[in-house]
PDB file of C-alpha atoms in Angstrom:
ATOM      1  CA  MET A   1     253.994 218.222 131.932  1.00 40.00           C
ATOM      2  CA  PRO A   2     257.435 219.894 131.968  1.00 45.00           C
ATOM      3  CA  SER A   3     258.722 221.114 128.644  1.00 43.00           C
ATOM      4  CA  LYS A   4     261.595 223.446 129.501  1.00 43.00           C
ATOM      5  CA  SER A   5     265.091 222.228 130.241  1.00 43.00           C
ATOM      6  CA  GLU A   6     265.435 224.632 133.201  1.00 46.00           C
ATOM      7  CA  GLN A   7     262.718 222.655 134.992  1.00 80.00           C
ATOM      8  CA  THR A   8     264.679 219.429 134.727  1.00 93.00           C
ATOM      9  CA  GLU A   9     265.880 217.674 137.886  1.00 98.00           C
ATOM     10  CA  VAL A  10     267.953 214.992 136.145  1.00 98.00           C
ATOM     11  CA  ALA A  11     269.599 215.311 132.736  1.00 98.00           C
ATOM     12  CA  CYS A  12     270.415 211.968 131.089  1.00 98.00           C
ATOM     13  CA  PHE A  13     273.128 211.807 128.411  1.00 98.00           C
ATOM     14  CA  GLY A  14     273.611 208.833 126.105  1.00 97.00           C
ATOM     15  CA  GLY A  15     271.811 206.030 124.320  1.00 95.00           C
ATOM     16  CA  ALA A  16     268.344 206.333 122.799  1.00 95.00           C
ATOM     17  CA  HIS A  17     267.326 203.669 120.334  1.00 93.00           C
ATOM     18  CA  THR A  18     264.927 200.818 119.694  1.00 93.00           C
ATOM     19  CA  ASP A  19     265.282 197.414 121.352  1.00 90.00           C
ATOM     20  CA  LEU A  20     264.525 194.117 119.667  1.00 92.00           C
ATOM     21  CA  ILE A  21     264.356 191.477 122.411  1.00 91.00           C
ATOM     22  CA  ALA A  22     264.198 187.808 121.433  1.00 94.00           C
ATOM     23  CA  GLN A  23     263.538 185.253 124.173  1.00 94.00           C
ATOM     24  CA  ALA A  24     263.935 181.540 123.512  1.00 95.00           C
ATOM     25  CA  GLU A  25     261.351 179.083 124.834  1.00 95.00           C
ATOM     26  CA  ALA A  26     263.994 176.470 125.689  1.00 95.00           C
ATOM     27  CA  PRO A  27     267.761 176.402 126.294  1.00 95.00           C
ATOM     28  CA  ILE A  28     269.408 178.075 123.309  1.00 95.00           C
ATOM     29  CA  VAL A  29     270.972 175.867 120.642  1.00 95.00           C
ATOM     30  CA  MET A  30     273.765 177.812 118.954  1.00 93.00           C
ATOM     31  CA  ALA A  31     273.970 178.004 115.146  1.00 93.00           C
ATOM     32  CA  SER A  32     270.324 176.973 114.883  1.00 95.00           C
ATOM     33  CA  SER A  33     266.849 178.499 114.835  1.00 95.00           C
ATOM     34  CA  ASN A  34     265.267 178.628 118.298  1.00 96.00           C
ATOM     35  CA  PRO A  35     261.503 178.942 118.918  1.00 96.00           C
ATOM     36  CA  GLY A  36     260.552 181.909 121.058  1.00 96.00           C
ATOM     37  CA  THR A  37     259.114 185.402 121.119  1.00 95.00           C
ATOM     38  CA  VAL A  38     260.397 188.688 119.690  1.00 94.00           C
ATOM     39  CA  ASN A  39     259.310 192.078 121.047  1.00 92.00           C
ATOM     40  CA  ALA A  40     260.219 195.625 120.020  1.00 92.00           C
ATOM     41  CA  ARG A  41     260.314 198.614 122.358  1.00 91.00           C
ATOM     42  CA  LEU A  42     262.208 201.808 123.058  1.00 94.00           C
ATOM     43  CA  GLY A  43     265.603 201.395 124.679  1.00 93.00           C
ATOM     44  CA  GLY A  44     269.028 202.825 125.330  1.00 93.00           C
ATOM     45  CA  VAL A  45     270.577 203.200 128.791  1.00 95.00           C
ATOM     46  CA  ALA A  46     270.062 206.960 129.099  1.00 97.00           C
ATOM     47  CA  LEU A  47     266.550 206.713 127.656  1.00 97.00           C
ATOM     48  CA  ASN A  48     265.636 203.911 130.062  1.00 95.00           C
ATOM     49  CA  VAL A  49     266.996 205.819 133.051  1.00 97.00           C
ATOM     50  CA  ALA A  50     265.142 208.983 132.007  1.00 97.00           C
ATOM     51  CA  ARG A  51     261.844 207.106 131.629  1.00 96.00           C
ATOM     52  CA  ALA A  52     262.275 205.242 134.905  1.00 96.00           C
ATOM     53  CA  LEU A  53     263.003 208.498 136.726  1.00 97.00           C
ATOM     54  CA  SER A  54     259.963 210.068 135.096  1.00 97.00           C
ATOM     55  CA  ASN A  55     257.886 207.140 136.383  1.00 94.00           C
ATOM     56  CA  LEU A  56     259.262 207.992 139.833  1.00 96.00           C
ATOM     57  CA  ASN A  57     257.919 211.550 139.373  1.00 96.00           C
ATOM     58  CA  ARG A  58     261.280 213.163 138.648  1.00 97.00           C
ATOM     59  CA  THR A  59     261.426 215.732 135.837  1.00 97.00           C
ATOM     60  CA  THR A  60     263.987 214.526 133.338  1.00 98.00           C
ATOM     61  CA  GLY A  61     265.605 215.486 130.065  1.00 98.00           C
ATOM     62  CA  LEU A  62     267.346 213.306 127.474  1.00 98.00           C
ATOM     63  CA  VAL A  63     270.454 214.277 125.511  1.00 98.00           C
ATOM     64  CA  GLY A  64     271.595 212.061 122.663  1.00 96.00           C
ATOM     65  CA  CYS A  65     271.195 211.515 118.939  1.00 96.00           C
ATOM     66  CA  VAL A  66     268.562 209.701 116.878  1.00 96.00           C
ATOM     67  CA  GLY A  67     267.933 209.520 113.154  1.00 95.00           C
ATOM     68  CA  GLN A  68     265.467 211.450 111.056  1.00 96.00           C
ATOM     69  CA  ASP A  69     263.348 208.337 110.652  1.00 96.00           C
ATOM     70  CA  SER A  70     260.191 206.743 111.999  1.00 96.00           C
ATOM     71  CA  GLU A  71     262.037 205.264 114.985  1.00 95.00           C
ATOM     72  CA  GLY A  72     263.397 208.693 115.873  1.00 96.00           C
ATOM     73  CA  ASP A  73     259.902 210.161 115.520  1.00 97.00           C
ATOM     74  CA  LEU A  74     258.578 207.492 117.875  1.00 96.00           C
ATOM     75  CA  ILE A  75     261.234 208.263 120.483  1.00 97.00           C
ATOM     76  CA  PHE A  76     260.453 211.983 120.340  1.00 95.00           C
ATOM     77  CA  SER A  77     256.695 211.571 120.562  1.00 96.00           C
ATOM     78  CA  THR A  78     256.775 208.905 123.282  1.00 96.00           C
ATOM     79  CA  LEU A  79     259.167 210.787 125.531  1.00 97.00           C
ATOM     80  CA  ALA A  80     257.314 214.057 125.043  1.00 95.00           C
ATOM     81  CA  ASN A  81     254.065 212.318 126.005  1.00 95.00           C
ATOM     82  CA  ASP A  82     255.870 210.982 129.092  1.00 94.00           C
ATOM     83  CA  GLY A  83     256.725 214.564 130.074  1.00 95.00           C
ATOM     84  CA  ILE A  84     260.445 214.137 129.348  1.00 97.00           C
ATOM     85  CA  ASP A  85     262.245 217.140 127.872  1.00 97.00           C
ATOM     86  CA  VAL A  86     263.560 216.298 124.381  1.00 96.00           C
ATOM     87  CA  SER A  87     264.657 219.812 123.415  1.00 96.00           C
ATOM     88  CA  GLN A  88     268.317 218.713 123.525  1.00 96.00           C
ATOM     89  CA  LEU A  89     267.862 215.446 121.600  1.00 96.00           C
ATOM     90  CA  GLN A  90     269.726 215.745 118.292  1.00 96.00           C
ATOM     91  CA  ARG A  91     268.407 214.420 114.958  1.00 95.00           C
ATOM     92  CA  SER A  92     270.947 213.013 112.489  1.00 94.00           C
ATOM     93  CA  SER A  93     270.382 213.104 108.739  1.00 92.00           C
ATOM     94  CA  ALA A  94     273.363 210.825 108.108  1.00 94.00           C
ATOM     95  CA  TYR A  95     272.685 207.950 110.516  1.00 95.00           C
ATOM     96  CA  ALA A  96     269.607 205.948 111.396  1.00 95.00           C
ATOM     97  CA  THR A  97     268.284 205.675 114.943  1.00 95.00           C
ATOM     98  CA  GLY A  98     270.311 203.086 116.805  1.00 93.00           C
ATOM     99  CA  ARG A  99     269.134 199.554 117.492  1.00 93.00           C
ATOM    100  CA  TYR A 100     269.874 197.043 120.224  1.00 89.00           C
ATOM    101  CA  VAL A 101     269.240 193.378 119.483  1.00 93.00           C
ATOM    102  CA  ALA A 102     269.292 190.981 122.440  1.00 91.00           C
ATOM    103  CA  ILE A 103     268.780 187.243 122.723  1.00 94.00           C
ATOM    104  CA  GLU A 104     267.654 185.930 126.096  1.00 92.00           C
ATOM    105  CA  GLY A 105     267.315 182.397 127.393  1.00 93.00           C
ATOM    106  CA  PRO A 106     264.020 181.026 128.738  1.00 92.00           C
ATOM    107  CA  ASP A 107     265.018 182.276 132.211  1.00 86.00           C
ATOM    108  CA  GLY A 108     265.160 185.866 130.956  1.00 84.00           C
ATOM    109  CA  GLU A 109     268.940 186.081 131.324  1.00 84.00           C
ATOM    110  CA  LEU A 110     270.912 187.718 128.510  1.00 86.00           C
ATOM    111  CA  SER A 111     272.810 185.334 126.232  1.00 92.00           C
ATOM    112  CA  VAL A 112     274.199 187.814 123.706  1.00 91.00           C
ATOM    113  CA  ALA A 113     273.410 191.246 122.291  1.00 90.00           C
ATOM    114  CA  VAL A 114     274.529 193.577 119.520  1.00 92.00           C
ATOM    115  CA  SER A 115     274.225 197.347 119.854  1.00 87.00           C
ATOM    116  CA  ASP A 116     274.259 199.708 116.856  1.00 90.00           C
ATOM    117  CA  THR A 117     275.156 203.171 118.236  1.00 87.00           C
ATOM    118  CA  ARG A 118     276.454 204.849 115.076  1.00 92.00           C
ATOM    119  CA  ALA A 119     274.118 207.838 115.426  1.00 93.00           C
ATOM    120  CA  LEU A 120     275.297 208.452 118.984  1.00 93.00           C
ATOM    121  CA  ASP A 121     278.922 207.864 117.936  1.00 90.00           C
ATOM    122  CA  HIS A 122     278.552 210.938 115.712  1.00 91.00           C
ATOM    123  CA  PHE A 123     276.800 213.136 118.276  1.00 93.00           C
ATOM    124  CA  ALA A 124     278.086 216.674 117.730  1.00 91.00           C
ATOM    125  CA  PRO A 125     280.275 218.126 120.513  1.00 95.00           C
ATOM    126  CA  ALA A 126     278.790 221.558 119.815  1.00 95.00           C
ATOM    127  CA  HIS A 127     275.301 220.179 120.442  1.00 95.00           C
ATOM    128  CA  LEU A 128     276.481 218.604 123.674  1.00 96.00           C
ATOM    129  CA  GLY A 129     277.968 221.927 124.737  1.00 96.00           C
ATOM    130  CA  SER A 130     274.588 223.588 124.296  1.00 96.00           C
ATOM    131  CA  ALA A 131     272.899 220.800 126.275  1.00 97.00           C
ATOM    132  CA  LEU A 132     275.361 221.152 129.156  1.00 97.00           C
ATOM    133  CA  LYS A 133     274.487 224.826 129.415  1.00 96.00           C
ATOM    134  CA  ALA A 134     270.760 224.096 129.148  1.00 96.00           C
ATOM    135  CA  TYR A 135     270.929 221.628 132.046  1.00 97.00           C
ATOM    136  CA  ALA A 136     273.459 223.482 134.191  1.00 96.00           C
ATOM    137  CA  ASP A 137     270.828 223.984 136.899  1.00 95.00           C
ATOM    138  CA  ALA A 138     269.710 220.352 137.034  1.00 97.00           C
ATOM    139  CA  ARG A 139     270.128 218.645 140.399  1.00 97.00           C
ATOM    140  CA  PHE A 140     271.825 215.559 138.957  1.00 98.00           C
ATOM    141  CA  TRP A 141     273.426 214.383 135.720  1.00 98.00           C
ATOM    142  CA  PHE A 142     273.566 210.823 134.420  1.00 98.00           C
ATOM    143  CA  ALA A 143     275.600 209.582 131.450  1.00 98.00           C
ATOM    144  CA  ASP A 144     276.273 206.194 129.907  1.00 97.00           C
ATOM    145  CA  ALA A 145     279.519 204.961 128.401  1.00 97.00           C
ATOM    146  CA  ASN A 146     277.956 204.588 124.959  1.00 94.00           C
ATOM    147  CA  LEU A 147     279.088 208.183 124.546  1.00 96.00           C
ATOM    148  CA  ALA A 148     282.519 208.743 122.999  1.00 95.00           C
ATOM    149  CA  PRO A 149     285.357 209.405 125.478  1.00 96.00           C
ATOM    150  CA  ALA A 150     285.698 213.031 124.336  1.00 96.00           C
ATOM    151  CA  LEU A 151     282.005 213.676 125.057  1.00 97.00           C
ATOM    152  CA  LEU A 152     282.183 211.979 128.453  1.00 97.00           C
ATOM    153  CA  THR A 153     285.192 214.160 129.237  1.00 97.00           C
ATOM    154  CA  MET A 154     283.196 217.275 128.318  1.00 97.00           C
ATOM    155  CA  ILE A 155     280.443 216.211 130.711  1.00 98.00           C
ATOM    156  CA  ALA A 156     282.695 215.151 133.583  1.00 97.00           C
ATOM    157  CA  LYS A 157     284.896 218.245 133.400  1.00 96.00           C
ATOM    158  CA  GLN A 158     282.106 220.779 132.963  1.00 97.00           C
ATOM    159  CA  PRO A 159     282.717 223.577 135.512  1.00 95.00           C
ATOM    160  CA  GLU A 160     280.315 223.786 138.455  1.00 94.00           C
ATOM    161  CA  ARG A 161     278.271 220.838 137.262  1.00 97.00           C
ATOM    162  CA  PRO A 162     275.867 218.901 139.494  1.00 98.00           C
ATOM    163  CA  PRO A 163     276.737 215.405 140.794  1.00 98.00           C
ATOM    164  CA  LEU A 164     277.418 212.965 137.962  1.00 98.00           C
ATOM    165  CA  ALA A 165     276.602 209.245 137.795  1.00 98.00           C
ATOM    166  CA  ILE A 166     277.925 207.153 134.911  1.00 98.00           C
ATOM    167  CA  ASP A 167     277.021 203.619 133.835  1.00 98.00           C
ATOM    168  CA  ALA A 168     279.880 201.562 132.373  1.00 97.00           C
ATOM    169  CA  VAL A 169     277.387 199.857 129.967  1.00 94.00           C
ATOM    170  CA  SER A 170     279.566 196.930 128.817  1.00 93.00           C
ATOM    171  CA  VAL A 171     283.028 195.406 128.941  1.00 95.00           C
ATOM    172  CA  ALA A 172     283.563 196.737 125.407  1.00 93.00           C
ATOM    173  CA  LYS A 173     282.893 200.326 126.514  1.00 94.00           C
ATOM    174  CA  VAL A 174     284.652 200.601 129.903  1.00 96.00           C
ATOM    175  CA  TRP A 175     287.786 201.980 128.284  1.00 95.00           C
ATOM    176  CA  HIS A 176     285.768 205.134 127.621  1.00 96.00           C
ATOM    177  CA  LEU A 177     285.941 205.793 131.381  1.00 96.00           C
ATOM    178  CA  ILE A 178     289.505 204.863 132.298  1.00 92.00           C
ATOM    179  CA  ASP A 179     290.822 208.452 132.268  1.00 93.00           C
ATOM    180  CA  LEU A 180     287.744 209.799 134.090  1.00 95.00           C
ATOM    181  CA  ILE A 181     287.449 207.460 137.072  1.00 96.00           C
ATOM    182  CA  ASP A 182     288.310 210.124 139.639  1.00 95.00           C
ATOM    183  CA  LYS A 183     285.793 212.553 138.089  1.00 96.00           C
ATOM    184  CA  ILE A 184     282.776 210.225 138.487  1.00 97.00           C
ATOM    185  CA  ASP A 185     280.641 210.865 141.565  1.00 98.00           C
ATOM    186  CA  VAL A 186     278.785 207.526 141.338  1.00 98.00           C
ATOM    187  CA  LEU A 187     279.951 204.724 139.052  1.00 98.00           C
ATOM    188  CA  PHE A 188     277.456 201.995 138.160  1.00 98.00           C
ATOM    189  CA  CYS A 189     278.852 198.782 136.704  1.00 97.00           C
ATOM    190  CA  ASN A 190     278.572 195.015 136.888  1.00 97.00           C
ATOM    191  CA  LEU A 191     281.200 192.566 138.086  1.00 98.00           C
ATOM    192  CA  ALA A 192     282.670 191.928 134.630  1.00 97.00           C
ATOM    193  CA  GLU A 193     282.939 195.656 133.917  1.00 97.00           C
ATOM    194  CA  ALA A 194     284.595 196.287 137.294  1.00 98.00           C
ATOM    195  CA  GLN A 195     287.140 193.612 136.481  1.00 98.00           C
ATOM    196  CA  SER A 196     287.897 195.278 133.142  1.00 97.00           C
ATOM    197  CA  ILE A 197     288.297 198.681 134.781  1.00 97.00           C
ATOM    198  CA  THR A 198     290.679 197.398 137.456  1.00 97.00           C
ATOM    199  CA  ALA A 199     292.392 194.650 135.417  1.00 96.00           C
ATOM    200  CA  ALA A 200     291.727 192.292 138.327  1.00 97.00           C
ATOM    201  CA  THR A 201     289.530 189.301 139.116  1.00 98.00           C
ATOM    202  CA  PHE A 202     286.969 189.356 141.931  1.00 98.00           C
ATOM    203  CA  ALA A 203     284.864 186.637 143.516  1.00 97.00           C
ATOM    204  CA  SER A 204     281.984 188.982 144.394  1.00 98.00           C
ATOM    205  CA  ALA A 205     280.556 192.443 143.805  1.00 98.00           C
ATOM    206  CA  LEU A 206     281.749 193.444 147.275  1.00 98.00           C
ATOM    207  CA  GLU A 207     285.341 192.568 146.362  1.00 98.00           C
ATOM    208  CA  ALA A 208     284.886 194.489 143.118  1.00 98.00           C
ATOM    209  CA  ALA A 209     283.651 197.553 145.015  1.00 98.00           C
ATOM    210  CA  LYS A 210     286.780 197.372 147.180  1.00 98.00           C
ATOM    211  CA  GLY A 211     288.906 197.135 144.052  1.00 97.00           C
ATOM    212  CA  LEU A 212     287.197 200.144 142.497  1.00 97.00           C
ATOM    213  CA  ALA A 213     287.728 202.131 145.695  1.00 97.00           C
ATOM    214  CA  GLU A 214     291.456 201.835 145.071  1.00 95.00           C
ATOM    215  CA  THR A 215     291.140 203.361 141.582  1.00 94.00           C
ATOM    216  CA  GLY A 216     290.101 206.765 142.917  1.00 93.00           C
ATOM    217  CA  VAL A 217     286.403 206.624 142.053  1.00 96.00           C
ATOM    218  CA  LYS A 218     284.350 208.686 144.506  1.00 97.00           C
ATOM    219  CA  SER A 219     281.684 205.989 144.954  1.00 98.00           C
ATOM    220  CA  ALA A 220     280.408 202.933 143.116  1.00 98.00           C
ATOM    221  CA  VAL A 221     277.550 200.442 142.862  1.00 98.00           C
ATOM    222  CA  VAL A 222     278.517 197.025 141.501  1.00 98.00           C
ATOM    223  CA  THR A 223     275.906 194.462 140.464  1.00 96.00           C
ATOM    224  CA  ASN A 224     276.366 190.744 139.862  1.00 94.00           C
ATOM    225  CA  GLY A 225     273.146 189.337 138.432  1.00 88.00           C
ATOM    226  CA  ALA A 226     270.970 187.893 141.189  1.00 88.00           C
ATOM    227  CA  ALA A 227     273.894 187.853 143.651  1.00 94.00           C
ATOM    228  CA  ALA A 228     274.570 190.532 146.278  1.00 96.00           C
ATOM    229  CA  VAL A 229     275.399 194.105 145.208  1.00 97.00           C
ATOM    230  CA  GLY A 230     278.622 195.770 146.330  1.00 98.00           C
ATOM    231  CA  VAL A 231     278.553 199.468 147.268  1.00 98.00           C
ATOM    232  CA  TYR A 232     281.453 201.831 147.962  1.00 98.00           C
ATOM    233  CA  ASP A 233     280.193 205.088 149.449  1.00 98.00           C
ATOM    234  CA  GLY A 234     283.497 206.949 149.516  1.00 97.00           C
ATOM    235  CA  ALA A 235     284.390 205.748 153.009  1.00 97.00           C
ATOM    236  CA  LYS A 236     283.492 202.068 153.278  1.00 97.00           C
ATOM    237  CA  CYS A 237     282.317 199.110 151.232  1.00 98.00           C
ATOM    238  CA  VAL A 238     279.118 197.229 152.062  1.00 98.00           C
ATOM    239  CA  GLU A 239     277.255 194.283 150.603  1.00 98.00           C
ATOM    240  CA  ILE A 240     273.521 194.412 149.902  1.00 97.00           C
ATOM    241  CA  THR A 241     271.527 191.224 149.480  1.00 94.00           C
ATOM    242  CA  VAL A 242     269.276 191.048 146.420  1.00 91.00           C
ATOM    243  CA  PRO A 243     265.795 189.646 147.224  1.00 86.00           C
ATOM    244  CA  PRO A 244     264.795 186.638 145.108  1.00 78.00           C
ATOM    245  CA  ALA A 245     262.572 187.411 142.137  1.00 66.00           C
ATOM    246  CA  ARG A 246     260.960 185.445 139.333  1.00 63.00           C
ATOM    247  CA  VAL A 247     262.703 186.988 136.344  1.00 56.00           C
ATOM    248  CA  THR A 248     260.790 187.530 133.118  1.00 56.00           C
ATOM    249  CA  SER A 249     263.538 189.578 131.388  1.00 56.00           C
ATOM    250  CA  VAL A 250     266.712 191.216 132.673  1.00 57.00           C
ATOM    251  CA  THR A 251     266.825 193.789 129.855  1.00 58.00           C
ATOM    252  CA  GLY A 252     266.514 197.279 131.326  1.00 66.00           C
ATOM    253  CA  ALA A 253     266.554 196.125 134.953  1.00 82.00           C
ATOM    254  CA  GLY A 254     270.004 197.597 135.601  1.00 90.00           C
ATOM    255  CA  ASP A 255     268.887 200.935 134.186  1.00 94.00           C
ATOM    256  CA  THR A 256     265.891 200.879 136.531  1.00 94.00           C
ATOM    257  CA  LEU A 257     268.209 200.177 139.486  1.00 96.00           C
ATOM    258  CA  ILE A 258     270.212 203.248 138.511  1.00 97.00           C
ATOM    259  CA  ALA A 259     267.087 205.410 138.313  1.00 97.00           C
ATOM    260  CA  GLY A 260     265.822 204.173 141.674  1.00 97.00           C
ATOM    261  CA  THR A 261     269.191 204.887 143.269  1.00 98.00           C
ATOM    262  CA  ILE A 262     269.400 208.408 141.826  1.00 98.00           C
ATOM    263  CA  ASP A 263     265.825 209.123 142.922  1.00 98.00           C
ATOM    264  CA  ALA A 264     266.697 208.045 146.475  1.00 98.00           C
ATOM    265  CA  LEU A 265     269.897 210.125 146.468  1.00 98.00           C
ATOM    266  CA  LEU A 266     267.849 213.167 145.462  1.00 98.00           C
ATOM    267  CA  ALA A 267     265.505 212.376 148.352  1.00 98.00           C
ATOM    268  CA  GLY A 268     268.447 212.647 150.748  1.00 98.00           C
ATOM    269  CA  LYS A 269     269.415 209.003 151.294  1.00 98.00           C
ATOM    270  CA  GLN A 270     273.054 207.951 151.604  1.00 98.00           C
ATOM    271  CA  LEU A 271     274.360 205.712 148.825  1.00 98.00           C
ATOM    272  CA  PRO A 272     273.996 202.296 150.544  1.00 98.00           C
ATOM    273  CA  ASP A 273     270.349 203.007 151.430  1.00 98.00           C
ATOM    274  CA  ALA A 274     269.772 204.578 148.011  1.00 98.00           C
ATOM    275  CA  ALA A 275     271.120 201.429 146.348  1.00 98.00           C
ATOM    276  CA  LYS A 276     268.703 199.321 148.429  1.00 97.00           C
ATOM    277  CA  THR A 277     265.881 201.444 147.041  1.00 97.00           C
ATOM    278  CA  GLY A 278     267.253 201.012 143.528  1.00 96.00           C
ATOM    279  CA  ILE A 279     267.365 197.242 143.977  1.00 95.00           C
ATOM    280  CA  GLU A 280     263.722 197.185 145.043  1.00 93.00           C
ATOM    281  CA  VAL A 281     262.655 199.357 142.097  1.00 92.00           C
ATOM    282  CA  ALA A 282     264.571 197.041 139.754  1.00 89.00           C
ATOM    283  CA  ARG A 283     263.017 193.957 141.382  1.00 85.00           C
ATOM    284  CA  ARG A 284     259.568 195.300 140.532  1.00 81.00           C
ATOM    285  CA  LYS A 285     260.757 195.782 136.953  1.00 69.00           C
ATOM    286  CA  LEU A 286     262.072 192.210 136.751  1.00 62.00           C
ATOM    287  CA  ILE A 287     258.814 190.576 137.795  1.00 56.00           C
ATOM    288  CA  GLN A 288     256.556 192.560 135.460  1.00 56.00           C
TER     289      GLN A 288
END
């Protein structure tokens, strides 16, 4: 298994934490206790993308910040066992490993979530600078908007860097990207995030992709739940139908779509075809 950062094909920058996923057995009743199941697992957008790429036989490395606690130990040991390079993963003595708590309905769709990213919020710029140098020879970089704007700027403006994909993460975090739109090689976002970026309203992901094209982004992939995906490849916008799937949980599916798309781009596919591959990889994740 790879252990040196110079062997890494894709460097992933951003969230690494634990997920606590609660799924209700019946339609959720607000302000009340709802019967259901609760499961814990590793999470974080960058972590999920790194693991999904590793499962697709890409050598990956993860850059972020976790606490000096049992959860941080688990992230280190699990990723190392997966063959993912963790040499650039920072440990914080001041902040605990982040946590993401999500509540899903019986259909697996997300109802609400809370993300504690305080450790990542205090990720040291000097540590990031070292990581950027360590992964300068990677074939692709991925970052998520959980990172502070100053850190995303460091990544996006790094001289002679490889292609960069960024995930907008949430409506609450899209402002981290506003000043970097024209520096992003591939932007991944959902319909709501695209609307926040453009300050416009769209009826579909295809319309959103057209709106993003006008912002100066080099290319974009816009999702909209089970509806069609909109793709802007730098020259044109296309719509890609999403095959029906019996959803067990949507958590992490978008991250898997990103990984599948990046894997296909590295294999030489153009973005629309790469996004189709990403959709299929995510579909397999959804029906697990």
